[in-house]
PDB file of C-alpha atoms in Angstrom:
ATOM      1  CA  UNK A   1    -143.584 261.821 -53.949  1.00  0.00           C
ATOM      2  CA  UNK A   2    -141.857 258.618 -55.053  1.00  0.00           C
ATOM      3  CA  UNK A   3    -138.443 257.196 -54.312  1.00  0.00           C
ATOM      4  CA  UNK A   4    -136.330 254.367 -55.711  1.00  0.00           C
ATOM      5  CA  UNK A   5    -133.420 252.307 -54.466  1.00  0.00           C
ATOM      6  CA  UNK A   6    -131.959 251.214 -57.780  1.00  0.00           C
ATOM      7  CA  UNK A   7    -134.886 249.804 -59.754  1.00  0.00           C
ATOM      8  CA  UNK A   8    -136.969 249.160 -56.640  1.00  0.00           C
ATOM      9  CA  UNK A   9    -139.700 251.666 -55.846  1.00  0.00           C
ATOM     10  CA  UNK A  10    -139.797 252.028 -52.046  1.00  0.00           C
ATOM     11  CA  UNK A  11    -142.052 255.108 -51.867  1.00  0.00           C
ATOM     12  CA  UNK A  12    -144.943 254.985 -54.308  1.00  0.00           C
ATOM     13  CA  UNK A  13    -146.731 258.282 -55.023  1.00  0.00           C
ATOM     14  CA  UNK A  14    -147.147 259.269 -51.391  1.00  0.00           C
ATOM     15  CA  UNK A  15    -148.932 262.544 -50.703  1.00  0.00           C
ATOM     16  CA  UNK A  16    -149.270 263.720 -47.107  1.00  0.00           C
ATOM     17  CA  UNK A  17    -149.370 266.870 -44.999  1.00  0.00           C
ATOM     18  CA  UNK A  18    -148.635 267.744 -41.385  1.00  0.00           C
ATOM     19  CA  UNK A  19    -150.285 270.743 -39.768  1.00  0.00           C
ATOM     20  CA  UNK A  20    -148.297 273.210 -37.692  1.00  0.00           C
ATOM     21  CA  UNK A  21    -147.904 271.854 -34.155  1.00  0.00           C
ATOM     22  CA  UNK A  22    -149.391 268.464 -35.051  1.00  0.00           C
ATOM     23  CA  UNK A  23    -147.923 265.062 -34.210  1.00  0.00           C
ATOM     24  CA  UNK A  24    -148.501 262.565 -37.025  1.00  0.00           C
ATOM     25  CA  UNK A  25    -147.566 258.894 -36.679  1.00  0.00           C
ATOM     26  CA  UNK A  26    -146.307 256.905 -39.668  1.00  0.00           C
ATOM     27  CA  UNK A  27    -147.384 253.347 -38.909  1.00  0.00           C
ATOM     28  CA  UNK A  28    -146.748 250.149 -40.792  1.00  0.00           C
ATOM     29  CA  UNK A  29    -144.882 246.831 -40.875  1.00  0.00           C
ATOM     30  CA  UNK A  30    -141.117 246.617 -41.288  1.00  0.00           C
ATOM     31  CA  UNK A  31    -140.015 247.456 -44.821  1.00  0.00           C
ATOM     32  CA  UNK A  32    -143.128 249.447 -45.741  1.00  0.00           C
ATOM     33  CA  UNK A  33    -141.121 252.645 -46.401  1.00  0.00           C
ATOM     34  CA  UNK A  34    -141.934 254.719 -43.335  1.00  0.00           C
ATOM     35  CA  UNK A  35    -138.312 255.280 -42.218  1.00  0.00           C
ATOM     36  CA  UNK A  36    -137.272 256.068 -45.797  1.00  0.00           C
ATOM     37  CA  UNK A  37    -140.054 258.648 -45.970  1.00  0.00           C
ATOM     38  CA  UNK A  38    -138.785 260.211 -42.744  1.00  0.00           C
ATOM     39  CA  UNK A  39    -135.241 260.457 -44.151  1.00  0.00           C
ATOM     40  CA  UNK A  40    -136.561 262.092 -47.324  1.00  0.00           C
ATOM     41  CA  UNK A  41    -138.360 264.694 -45.228  1.00  0.00           C
ATOM     42  CA  UNK A  42    -135.225 265.286 -43.151  1.00  0.00           C
ATOM     43  CA  UNK A  43    -133.035 265.654 -46.228  1.00  0.00           C
ATOM     44  CA  UNK A  44    -130.790 262.751 -45.228  1.00  0.00           C
ATOM     45  CA  UNK A  45    -131.389 261.165 -48.641  1.00  0.00           C
ATOM     46  CA  UNK A  46    -132.365 263.072 -51.820  1.00  0.00           C
ATOM     47  CA  UNK A  47    -135.849 262.612 -53.230  1.00  0.00           C
ATOM     48  CA  UNK A  48    -136.201 260.805 -56.584  1.00  0.00           C
ATOM     49  CA  UNK A  49    -139.564 262.193 -57.725  1.00  0.00           C
ATOM     50  CA  UNK A  50    -141.929 264.825 -56.358  1.00  0.00           C
ATOM     51  CA  UNK A  51    -141.586 267.762 -54.010  1.00  0.00           C
ATOM     52  CA  UNK A  52    -141.309 268.405 -50.282  1.00  0.00           C
ATOM     53  CA  UNK A  53    -142.569 271.667 -48.782  1.00  0.00           C
ATOM     54  CA  UNK A  54    -141.922 273.244 -45.392  1.00  0.00           C
ATOM     55  CA  UNK A  55    -144.357 276.075 -44.696  1.00  0.00           C
ATOM     56  CA  UNK A  56    -145.058 276.614 -48.390  1.00  0.00           C
ATOM     57  CA  UNK A  57    -141.379 276.606 -49.427  1.00  0.00           C
ATOM     58  CA  UNK A  58    -140.039 273.811 -51.613  1.00  0.00           C
ATOM     59  CA  UNK A  59    -137.062 272.275 -49.833  1.00  0.00           C
ATOM     60  CA  UNK A  60    -136.011 269.512 -52.254  1.00  0.00           C
ATOM     61  CA  UNK A  61    -132.517 270.963 -52.664  1.00  0.00           C
ATOM     62  CA  UNK A  62    -132.123 272.235 -49.114  1.00  0.00           C
ATOM     63  CA  UNK A  63    -129.629 270.509 -46.827  1.00  0.00           C
ATOM     64  CA  UNK A  64    -130.951 268.856 -43.694  1.00  0.00           C
ATOM     65  CA  UNK A  65    -129.377 271.677 -41.664  1.00  0.00           C
ATOM     66  CA  UNK A  66    -131.189 274.380 -43.639  1.00  0.00           C
ATOM     67  CA  UNK A  67    -134.496 272.515 -43.280  1.00  0.00           C
ATOM     68  CA  UNK A  68    -134.096 272.793 -39.494  1.00  0.00           C
ATOM     69  CA  UNK A  69    -135.523 269.306 -39.070  1.00  0.00           C
ATOM     70  CA  UNK A  70    -134.007 267.209 -36.281  1.00  0.00           C
ATOM     71  CA  UNK A  71    -134.212 263.426 -36.328  1.00  0.00           C
ATOM     72  CA  UNK A  72    -134.216 261.176 -33.277  1.00  0.00           C
ATOM     73  CA  UNK A  73    -133.079 257.598 -33.853  1.00  0.00           C
ATOM     74  CA  UNK A  74    -133.792 254.480 -31.835  1.00  0.00           C
ATOM     75  CA  UNK A  75    -130.120 254.085 -30.836  1.00  0.00           C
ATOM     76  CA  UNK A  76    -130.055 257.650 -29.377  1.00  0.00           C
ATOM     77  CA  UNK A  77    -126.681 258.453 -31.120  1.00  0.00           C
ATOM     78  CA  UNK A  78    -125.279 260.011 -27.940  1.00  0.00           C
ATOM     79  CA  UNK A  79    -121.567 260.708 -27.435  1.00  0.00           C
ATOM     80  CA  UNK A  80    -120.233 258.439 -24.658  1.00  0.00           C
ATOM     81  CA  UNK A  81    -117.167 260.628 -24.023  1.00  0.00           C
ATOM     82  CA  UNK A  82    -119.320 263.687 -23.277  1.00  0.00           C
ATOM     83  CA  UNK A  83    -121.348 264.585 -20.202  1.00  0.00           C
ATOM     84  CA  UNK A  84    -125.120 264.925 -20.321  1.00  0.00           C
ATOM     85  CA  UNK A  85    -125.025 268.704 -20.675  1.00  0.00           C
ATOM     86  CA  UNK A  86    -122.306 268.493 -23.331  1.00  0.00           C
ATOM     87  CA  UNK A  87    -124.429 266.063 -25.322  1.00  0.00           C
ATOM     88  CA  UNK A  88    -127.494 268.271 -25.035  1.00  0.00           C
ATOM     89  CA  UNK A  89    -125.584 271.409 -26.003  1.00  0.00           C
ATOM     90  CA  UNK A  90    -123.698 269.817 -28.905  1.00  0.00           C
ATOM     91  CA  UNK A  91    -126.040 271.083 -31.624  1.00  0.00           C
ATOM     92  CA  UNK A  92    -125.942 274.605 -30.202  1.00  0.00           C
ATOM     93  CA  UNK A  93    -122.151 274.503 -30.110  1.00  0.00           C
ATOM     94  CA  UNK A  94    -122.067 273.447 -33.773  1.00  0.00           C
ATOM     95  CA  UNK A  95    -124.270 276.456 -34.558  1.00  0.00           C
ATOM     96  CA  UNK A  96    -121.800 278.749 -32.816  1.00  0.00           C
ATOM     97  CA  UNK A  97    -124.169 279.726 -30.005  1.00  0.00           C
ATOM     98  CA  UNK A  98    -122.513 281.815 -27.292  1.00  0.00           C
ATOM     99  CA  UNK A  99    -121.455 279.661 -24.315  1.00  0.00           C
ATOM    100  CA  UNK A 100    -123.560 281.646 -21.826  1.00  0.00           C
ATOM    101  CA  UNK A 101    -126.670 281.414 -23.978  1.00  0.00           C
ATOM    102  CA  UNK A 102    -125.923 277.763 -24.641  1.00  0.00           C
ATOM    103  CA  UNK A 103    -125.706 276.955 -20.942  1.00  0.00           C
ATOM    104  CA  UNK A 104    -128.944 278.796 -20.245  1.00  0.00           C
ATOM    105  CA  UNK A 105    -130.785 276.901 -22.973  1.00  0.00           C
ATOM    106  CA  UNK A 106    -129.355 273.548 -21.864  1.00  0.00           C
ATOM    107  CA  UNK A 107    -130.382 274.117 -18.254  1.00  0.00           C
ATOM    108  CA  UNK A 108    -133.849 275.234 -19.369  1.00  0.00           C
ATOM    109  CA  UNK A 109    -134.523 272.136 -21.447  1.00  0.00           C
ATOM    110  CA  UNK A 110    -133.084 269.846 -18.748  1.00  0.00           C
ATOM    111  CA  UNK A 111    -135.672 271.272 -16.379  1.00  0.00           C
ATOM    112  CA  UNK A 112    -138.491 270.455 -18.794  1.00  0.00           C
ATOM    113  CA  UNK A 113    -137.271 266.885 -19.381  1.00  0.00           C
ATOM    114  CA  UNK A 114    -136.661 265.975 -15.725  1.00  0.00           C
ATOM    115  CA  UNK A 115    -132.877 265.894 -16.002  1.00  0.00           C
ATOM    116  CA  UNK A 116    -132.017 268.411 -13.271  1.00  0.00           C
ATOM    117  CA  UNK A 117    -128.887 267.337 -11.449  1.00  0.00           C
ATOM    118  CA  UNK A 118    -127.683 265.018 -14.224  1.00  0.00           C
ATOM    119  CA  UNK A 119    -125.671 267.550 -16.230  1.00  0.00           C
ATOM    120  CA  UNK A 120    -122.204 266.381 -15.145  1.00  0.00           C
ATOM    121  CA  UNK A 121    -122.898 262.664 -15.490  1.00  0.00           C
ATOM    122  CA  UNK A 122    -121.501 260.559 -18.300  1.00  0.00           C
ATOM    123  CA  UNK A 123    -123.865 258.761 -20.651  1.00  0.00           C
ATOM    124  CA  UNK A 124    -122.897 255.293 -19.402  1.00  0.00           C
ATOM    125  CA  UNK A 125    -124.066 256.304 -15.918  1.00  0.00           C
ATOM    126  CA  UNK A 126    -127.649 256.712 -17.125  1.00  0.00           C
ATOM    127  CA  UNK A 127    -130.513 254.270 -17.520  1.00  0.00           C
ATOM    128  CA  UNK A 128    -132.119 253.668 -20.898  1.00  0.00           C
ATOM    129  CA  UNK A 129    -134.976 256.016 -20.076  1.00  0.00           C
ATOM    130  CA  UNK A 130    -132.585 258.755 -18.963  1.00  0.00           C
ATOM    131  CA  UNK A 131    -130.559 258.375 -22.155  1.00  0.00           C
ATOM    132  CA  UNK A 132    -133.810 258.733 -24.118  1.00  0.00           C
ATOM    133  CA  UNK A 133    -134.500 261.992 -22.277  1.00  0.00           C
ATOM    134  CA  UNK A 134    -131.021 263.273 -23.125  1.00  0.00           C
ATOM    135  CA  UNK A 135    -131.592 262.501 -26.813  1.00  0.00           C
ATOM    136  CA  UNK A 136    -134.952 264.297 -26.701  1.00  0.00           C
ATOM    137  CA  UNK A 137    -133.457 267.293 -24.904  1.00  0.00           C
ATOM    138  CA  UNK A 138    -130.633 267.532 -27.478  1.00  0.00           C
ATOM    139  CA  UNK A 139    -133.217 267.539 -30.279  1.00  0.00           C
ATOM    140  CA  UNK A 140    -135.443 270.163 -28.662  1.00  0.00           C
ATOM    141  CA  UNK A 141    -132.762 272.577 -27.452  1.00  0.00           C
ATOM    142  CA  UNK A 142    -131.882 273.680 -31.012  1.00  0.00           C
ATOM    143  CA  UNK A 143    -135.544 274.682 -31.526  1.00  0.00           C
ATOM    144  CA  UNK A 144    -136.182 272.766 -34.765  1.00  0.00           C
ATOM    145  CA  UNK A 145    -139.121 273.553 -37.015  1.00  0.00           C
ATOM    146  CA  UNK A 146    -139.852 269.842 -37.403  1.00  0.00           C
ATOM    147  CA  UNK A 147    -139.004 266.989 -35.032  1.00  0.00           C
ATOM    148  CA  UNK A 148    -138.725 263.524 -36.607  1.00  0.00           C
ATOM    149  CA  UNK A 149    -138.841 260.365 -34.493  1.00  0.00           C
ATOM    150  CA  UNK A 150    -137.614 257.062 -35.970  1.00  0.00           C
ATOM    151  CA  UNK A 151    -138.933 254.376 -33.593  1.00  0.00           C
ATOM    152  CA  UNK A 152    -137.316 256.161 -30.615  1.00  0.00           C
ATOM    153  CA  UNK A 153    -138.683 253.849 -27.914  1.00  0.00           C
ATOM    154  CA  UNK A 154    -138.052 250.435 -29.454  1.00  0.00           C
ATOM    155  CA  UNK A 155    -135.015 249.758 -27.223  1.00  0.00           C
ATOM    156  CA  UNK A 156    -136.968 250.249 -23.980  1.00  0.00           C
ATOM    157  CA  UNK A 157    -139.039 247.739 -22.017  1.00  0.00           C
ATOM    158  CA  UNK A 158    -142.823 248.015 -22.226  1.00  0.00           C
ATOM    159  CA  UNK A 159    -143.400 249.865 -18.951  1.00  0.00           C
ATOM    160  CA  UNK A 160    -140.715 252.430 -19.757  1.00  0.00           C
ATOM    161  CA  UNK A 161    -142.013 252.820 -23.339  1.00  0.00           C
ATOM    162  CA  UNK A 162    -145.455 253.730 -21.996  1.00  0.00           C
ATOM    163  CA  UNK A 163    -143.951 256.241 -19.562  1.00  0.00           C
ATOM    164  CA  UNK A 164    -141.703 257.825 -22.196  1.00  0.00           C
ATOM    165  CA  UNK A 165    -144.368 258.115 -24.875  1.00  0.00           C
ATOM    166  CA  UNK A 166    -146.529 260.018 -22.382  1.00  0.00           C
ATOM    167  CA  UNK A 167    -143.643 262.356 -21.656  1.00  0.00           C
ATOM    168  CA  UNK A 168    -142.885 262.862 -25.341  1.00  0.00           C
ATOM    169  CA  UNK A 169    -146.535 263.640 -26.044  1.00  0.00           C
ATOM    170  CA  UNK A 170    -146.806 266.066 -23.135  1.00  0.00           C
ATOM    171  CA  UNK A 171    -143.602 267.889 -24.094  1.00  0.00           C
ATOM    172  CA  UNK A 172    -144.569 268.014 -27.777  1.00  0.00           C
ATOM    173  CA  UNK A 173    -147.951 269.540 -26.916  1.00  0.00           C
ATOM    174  CA  UNK A 174    -146.405 271.976 -24.439  1.00  0.00           C
ATOM    175  CA  UNK A 175    -143.799 273.232 -26.901  1.00  0.00           C
ATOM    176  CA  UNK A 176    -146.134 272.938 -29.903  1.00  0.00           C
ATOM    177  CA  UNK A 177    -143.487 271.524 -32.214  1.00  0.00           C
ATOM    178  CA  UNK A 178    -144.524 269.913 -35.503  1.00  0.00           C
ATOM    179  CA  UNK A 179    -143.602 266.223 -35.300  1.00  0.00           C
ATOM    180  CA  UNK A 180    -143.637 263.017 -37.339  1.00  0.00           C
ATOM    181  CA  UNK A 181    -143.326 259.792 -35.393  1.00  0.00           C
ATOM    182  CA  UNK A 182    -142.399 256.504 -37.086  1.00  0.00           C
ATOM    183  CA  UNK A 183    -143.458 253.305 -35.318  1.00  0.00           C
ATOM    184  CA  UNK A 184    -144.625 249.772 -36.004  1.00  0.00           C
ATOM    185  CA  UNK A 185    -146.479 249.672 -32.666  1.00  0.00           C
ATOM    186  CA  UNK A 186    -150.219 250.198 -33.118  1.00  0.00           C
ATOM    187  CA  UNK A 187    -150.887 251.006 -29.480  1.00  0.00           C
ATOM    188  CA  UNK A 188    -148.053 253.532 -29.390  1.00  0.00           C
ATOM    189  CA  UNK A 189    -149.333 255.311 -32.490  1.00  0.00           C
ATOM    190  CA  UNK A 190    -152.872 255.561 -31.116  1.00  0.00           C
ATOM    191  CA  UNK A 191    -151.661 256.848 -27.754  1.00  0.00           C
ATOM    192  CA  UNK A 192    -149.315 259.532 -29.068  1.00  0.00           C
ATOM    193  CA  UNK A 193    -150.628 260.891 -32.384  1.00  0.00           C
ATOM    194  CA  UNK A 194    -153.198 263.425 -33.535  1.00  0.00           C
ATOM    195  CA  UNK A 195    -153.325 261.572 -36.834  1.00  0.00           C
ATOM    196  CA  UNK A 196    -152.093 258.198 -38.048  1.00  0.00           C
ATOM    197  CA  UNK A 197    -150.883 257.415 -41.573  1.00  0.00           C
ATOM    198  CA  UNK A 198    -150.800 253.670 -42.230  1.00  0.00           C
ATOM    199  CA  UNK A 199    -148.373 252.466 -44.893  1.00  0.00           C
ATOM    200  CA  UNK A 200    -147.831 249.229 -46.797  1.00  0.00           C
ATOM    201  CA  UNK A 201    -145.378 248.539 -49.637  1.00  0.00           C
ATOM    202  CA  UNK A 202    -144.481 252.224 -49.981  1.00  0.00           C
ATOM    203  CA  UNK A 203    -148.098 253.394 -50.253  1.00  0.00           C
ATOM    204  CA  UNK A 204    -150.544 255.018 -47.875  1.00  0.00           C
ATOM    205  CA  UNK A 205    -153.421 252.672 -47.079  1.00  0.00           C
ATOM    206  CA  UNK A 206    -155.358 254.980 -44.774  1.00  0.00           C
ATOM    207  CA  UNK A 207    -154.995 258.103 -42.690  1.00  0.00           C
ATOM    208  CA  UNK A 208    -157.161 259.539 -39.958  1.00  0.00           C
ATOM    209  CA  UNK A 209    -157.334 260.099 -36.244  1.00  0.00           C
ATOM    210  CA  UNK A 210    -156.760 257.061 -33.979  1.00  0.00           C
ATOM    211  CA  UNK A 211    -160.475 256.372 -33.547  1.00  0.00           C
ATOM    212  CA  UNK A 212    -161.120 256.430 -37.302  1.00  0.00           C
ATOM    213  CA  UNK A 213    -158.358 254.037 -38.307  1.00  0.00           C
ATOM    214  CA  UNK A 214    -159.151 251.617 -35.489  1.00  0.00           C
ATOM    215  CA  UNK A 215    -162.944 251.630 -35.600  1.00  0.00           C
ATOM    216  CA  UNK A 216    -163.420 252.300 -39.329  1.00  0.00           C
ATOM    217  CA  UNK A 217    -160.585 250.667 -41.288  1.00  0.00           C
ATOM    218  CA  UNK A 218    -160.945 250.920 -45.050  1.00  0.00           C
ATOM    219  CA  UNK A 219    -159.710 247.419 -45.884  1.00  0.00           C
ATOM    220  CA  UNK A 220    -158.724 244.023 -44.543  1.00  0.00           C
ATOM    221  CA  UNK A 221    -155.037 244.956 -44.198  1.00  0.00           C
ATOM    222  CA  UNK A 222    -155.710 247.993 -42.000  1.00  0.00           C
ATOM    223  CA  UNK A 223    -158.324 246.123 -39.963  1.00  0.00           C
ATOM    224  CA  UNK A 224    -155.901 243.302 -39.154  1.00  0.00           C
ATOM    225  CA  UNK A 225    -152.866 245.534 -38.700  1.00  0.00           C
ATOM    226  CA  UNK A 226    -154.582 247.783 -36.158  1.00  0.00           C
ATOM    227  CA  UNK A 227    -155.402 244.864 -33.860  1.00  0.00           C
ATOM    228  CA  UNK A 228    -157.488 241.738 -33.397  1.00  0.00           C
ATOM    229  CA  UNK A 229    -160.648 241.771 -35.468  1.00  0.00           C
ATOM    230  CA  UNK A 230    -163.384 239.546 -36.797  1.00  0.00           C
ATOM    231  CA  UNK A 231    -164.035 239.718 -40.533  1.00  0.00           C
ATOM    232  CA  UNK A 232    -167.242 238.336 -42.048  1.00  0.00           C
ATOM    233  CA  UNK A 233    -168.210 237.777 -45.670  1.00  0.00           C
ATOM    234  CA  UNK A 234    -171.813 237.910 -46.883  1.00  0.00           C
ATOM    235  CA  UNK A 235    -172.343 237.525 -50.640  1.00  0.00           C
ATOM    236  CA  UNK A 236    -168.933 239.036 -51.486  1.00  0.00           C
ATOM    237  CA  UNK A 237    -169.503 241.905 -49.043  1.00  0.00           C
ATOM    238  CA  UNK A 238    -167.112 242.172 -46.090  1.00  0.00           C
ATOM    239  CA  UNK A 239    -167.732 243.571 -42.637  1.00  0.00           C
ATOM    240  CA  UNK A 240    -165.468 243.855 -39.609  1.00  0.00           C
ATOM    241  CA  UNK A 241    -165.944 244.160 -35.873  1.00  0.00           C
ATOM    242  CA  UNK A 242    -163.474 244.384 -33.026  1.00  0.00           C
ATOM    243  CA  UNK A 243    -163.462 241.712 -30.287  1.00  0.00           C
ATOM    244  CA  UNK A 244    -165.134 244.024 -27.767  1.00  0.00           C
ATOM    245  CA  UNK A 245    -168.152 244.395 -30.083  1.00  0.00           C
ATOM    246  CA  UNK A 246    -169.191 240.842 -29.229  1.00  0.00           C
ATOM    247  CA  UNK A 247    -170.948 240.593 -25.864  1.00  0.00           C
ATOM    248  CA  UNK A 248    -170.914 237.417 -23.793  1.00  0.00           C
ATOM    249  CA  UNK A 249    -174.367 236.939 -22.262  1.00  0.00           C
ATOM    250  CA  UNK A 250    -176.277 234.156 -20.546  1.00  0.00           C
ATOM    251  CA  UNK A 251    -179.242 235.012 -22.789  1.00  0.00           C
ATOM    252  CA  UNK A 252    -177.301 235.698 -25.996  1.00  0.00           C
ATOM    253  CA  UNK A 253    -178.850 234.897 -29.363  1.00  0.00           C
ATOM    254  CA  UNK A 254    -175.733 233.074 -30.629  1.00  0.00           C
ATOM    255  CA  UNK A 255    -173.648 230.292 -29.141  1.00  0.00           C
ATOM    256  CA  UNK A 256    -170.087 229.071 -29.631  1.00  0.00           C
ATOM    257  CA  UNK A 257    -167.571 226.678 -28.130  1.00  0.00           C
ATOM    258  CA  UNK A 258    -164.651 228.111 -26.130  1.00  0.00           C
ATOM    259  CA  UNK A 259    -161.322 227.113 -27.722  1.00  0.00           C
ATOM    260  CA  UNK A 260    -158.920 229.510 -25.963  1.00  0.00           C
ATOM    261  CA  UNK A 261    -158.923 231.766 -22.897  1.00  0.00           C
ATOM    262  CA  UNK A 262    -156.240 234.391 -22.329  1.00  0.00           C
ATOM    263  CA  UNK A 263    -156.313 236.193 -19.003  1.00  0.00           C
ATOM    264  CA  UNK A 264    -154.839 239.683 -19.502  1.00  0.00           C
ATOM    265  CA  UNK A 265    -155.641 241.268 -16.154  1.00  0.00           C
ATOM    266  CA  UNK A 266    -158.619 243.546 -16.586  1.00  0.00           C
ATOM    267  CA  UNK A 267    -159.395 241.894 -19.942  1.00  0.00           C
ATOM    268  CA  UNK A 268    -160.022 238.301 -20.962  1.00  0.00           C
ATOM    269  CA  UNK A 269    -159.536 237.378 -24.610  1.00  0.00           C
ATOM    270  CA  UNK A 270    -161.642 234.397 -25.616  1.00  0.00           C
ATOM    271  CA  UNK A 271    -161.668 232.477 -28.890  1.00  0.00           C
ATOM    272  CA  UNK A 272    -164.883 230.769 -29.894  1.00  0.00           C
ATOM    273  CA  UNK A 273    -165.692 228.225 -32.559  1.00  0.00           C
ATOM    274  CA  UNK A 274    -168.870 229.512 -34.189  1.00  0.00           C
ATOM    275  CA  UNK A 275    -170.560 228.250 -37.361  1.00  0.00           C
ATOM    276  CA  UNK A 276    -167.410 226.573 -38.622  1.00  0.00           C
ATOM    277  CA  UNK A 277    -165.093 229.516 -38.005  1.00  0.00           C
ATOM    278  CA  UNK A 278    -163.187 231.126 -35.149  1.00  0.00           C
ATOM    279  CA  UNK A 279    -164.093 234.485 -33.642  1.00  0.00           C
ATOM    280  CA  UNK A 280    -162.314 236.557 -30.999  1.00  0.00           C
ATOM    281  CA  UNK A 281    -164.135 238.104 -28.043  1.00  0.00           C
ATOM    282  CA  UNK A 282    -162.747 240.494 -25.451  1.00  0.00           C
ATOM    283  CA  UNK A 283    -164.556 241.133 -22.194  1.00  0.00           C
ATOM    284  CA  UNK A 284    -163.760 242.952 -18.973  1.00  0.00           C
ATOM    285  CA  UNK A 285    -162.878 240.383 -16.338  1.00  0.00           C
ATOM    286  CA  UNK A 286    -165.109 242.087 -13.759  1.00  0.00           C
ATOM    287  CA  UNK A 287    -168.100 241.886 -16.087  1.00  0.00           C
ATOM    288  CA  UNK A 288    -167.839 238.128 -16.614  1.00  0.00           C
ATOM    289  CA  UNK A 289    -166.687 236.982 -13.178  1.00  0.00           C
ATOM    290  CA  UNK A 290    -170.212 235.675 -12.493  1.00  0.00           C
ATOM    291  CA  UNK A 291    -170.245 233.870 -15.855  1.00  0.00           C
ATOM    292  CA  UNK A 292    -167.512 231.246 -15.386  1.00  0.00           C
ATOM    293  CA  UNK A 293    -166.509 229.047 -18.307  1.00  0.00           C
ATOM    294  CA  UNK A 294    -163.572 226.978 -19.462  1.00  0.00           C
ATOM    295  CA  UNK A 295    -162.197 225.564 -22.701  1.00  0.00           C
ATOM    296  CA  UNK A 296    -164.745 223.257 -24.299  1.00  0.00           C
ATOM    297  CA  UNK A 297    -167.780 224.990 -22.764  1.00  0.00           C
ATOM    298  CA  UNK A 298    -170.646 226.335 -24.851  1.00  0.00           C
ATOM    299  CA  UNK A 299    -171.231 230.039 -24.207  1.00  0.00           C
ATOM    300  CA  UNK A 300    -173.842 232.442 -25.508  1.00  0.00           C
ATOM    301  CA  UNK A 301    -173.202 235.886 -26.961  1.00  0.00           C
ATOM    302  CA  UNK A 302    -174.600 238.724 -29.050  1.00  0.00           C
ATOM    303  CA  UNK A 303    -173.137 240.826 -31.857  1.00  0.00           C
ATOM    304  CA  UNK A 304    -173.339 244.592 -31.500  1.00  0.00           C
ATOM    305  CA  UNK A 305    -174.535 245.310 -35.032  1.00  0.00           C
ATOM    306  CA  UNK A 306    -173.893 249.048 -34.625  1.00  0.00           C
ATOM    307  CA  UNK A 307    -170.148 248.351 -34.360  1.00  0.00           C
ATOM    308  CA  UNK A 308    -169.826 246.329 -37.560  1.00  0.00           C
ATOM    309  CA  UNK A 309    -168.356 248.314 -40.449  1.00  0.00           C
ATOM    310  CA  UNK A 310    -167.993 247.547 -44.147  1.00  0.00           C
ATOM    311  CA  UNK A 311    -164.452 247.092 -45.474  1.00  0.00           C
ATOM    312  CA  UNK A 312    -162.708 246.278 -48.725  1.00  0.00           C
ATOM    313  CA  UNK A 313    -162.090 242.556 -48.295  1.00  0.00           C
ATOM    314  CA  UNK A 314    -159.842 242.099 -51.319  1.00  0.00           C
ATOM    315  CA  UNK A 315    -156.760 243.753 -49.762  1.00  0.00           C
TER     316      UNK A 315
END
């Protein structure tokens, strides 16, 4: 599919699939088209070129309601004048669901999302994490065929984001709902998704499971976007290795000068000047506690050749 805003092409011949019950992450920098793609799938904006299928049925002309795809936004879009249970049951009420059935469904989903006892509270009485749970419960209670997440955790602090993404993943797997999750956070995408689709400038650069896109990126862009990496050029051929593929060792075959040390708890990130360039090394703090060094020291190391992969260096 392709899509234009005026004369600007924002989705460029994207072709993708999502298996039943799978959670796929759309990952990429701001402005790459991932949120636009999500809105096209939801039916919020009409597609310019191409087709969208749900379960083998073309849905290009279907309304978002008929597609039965629910979208969760980063601002939660909750109603402040309603209680928690009224917010959760809103979609069911709009569908005309009987009040008794509605209450039963609301109570059932509140139990799954750890919201028991919060039904009568107003939204402004809840924490950010609790509001996120309410938004998730409201999306799930209508039993959508597809659940679409548009950076739902970006308003939370890091510790709460980690907790919530685990809950979202556990609930998604338990219910088995087909989901697409938009994020610009590499760690979040790897933690939550069965498959990751990496986008840039409206195009798909690579797709695969988290291990594939991290360990075997197809080009320089994906390698750098997925995290710190070291890229080497030999006679116009490019290879890449992650920082943990370089091993600090008292008897290492190579040596470099320490230019930066970042203590990150269980990990230390070290930058070395080596053969006129800078390389990044990551080592477990416990493994190097008997190998003390400081900025300006010469340290020895080895490359793990088995963890170097070829990449397209031109992109």
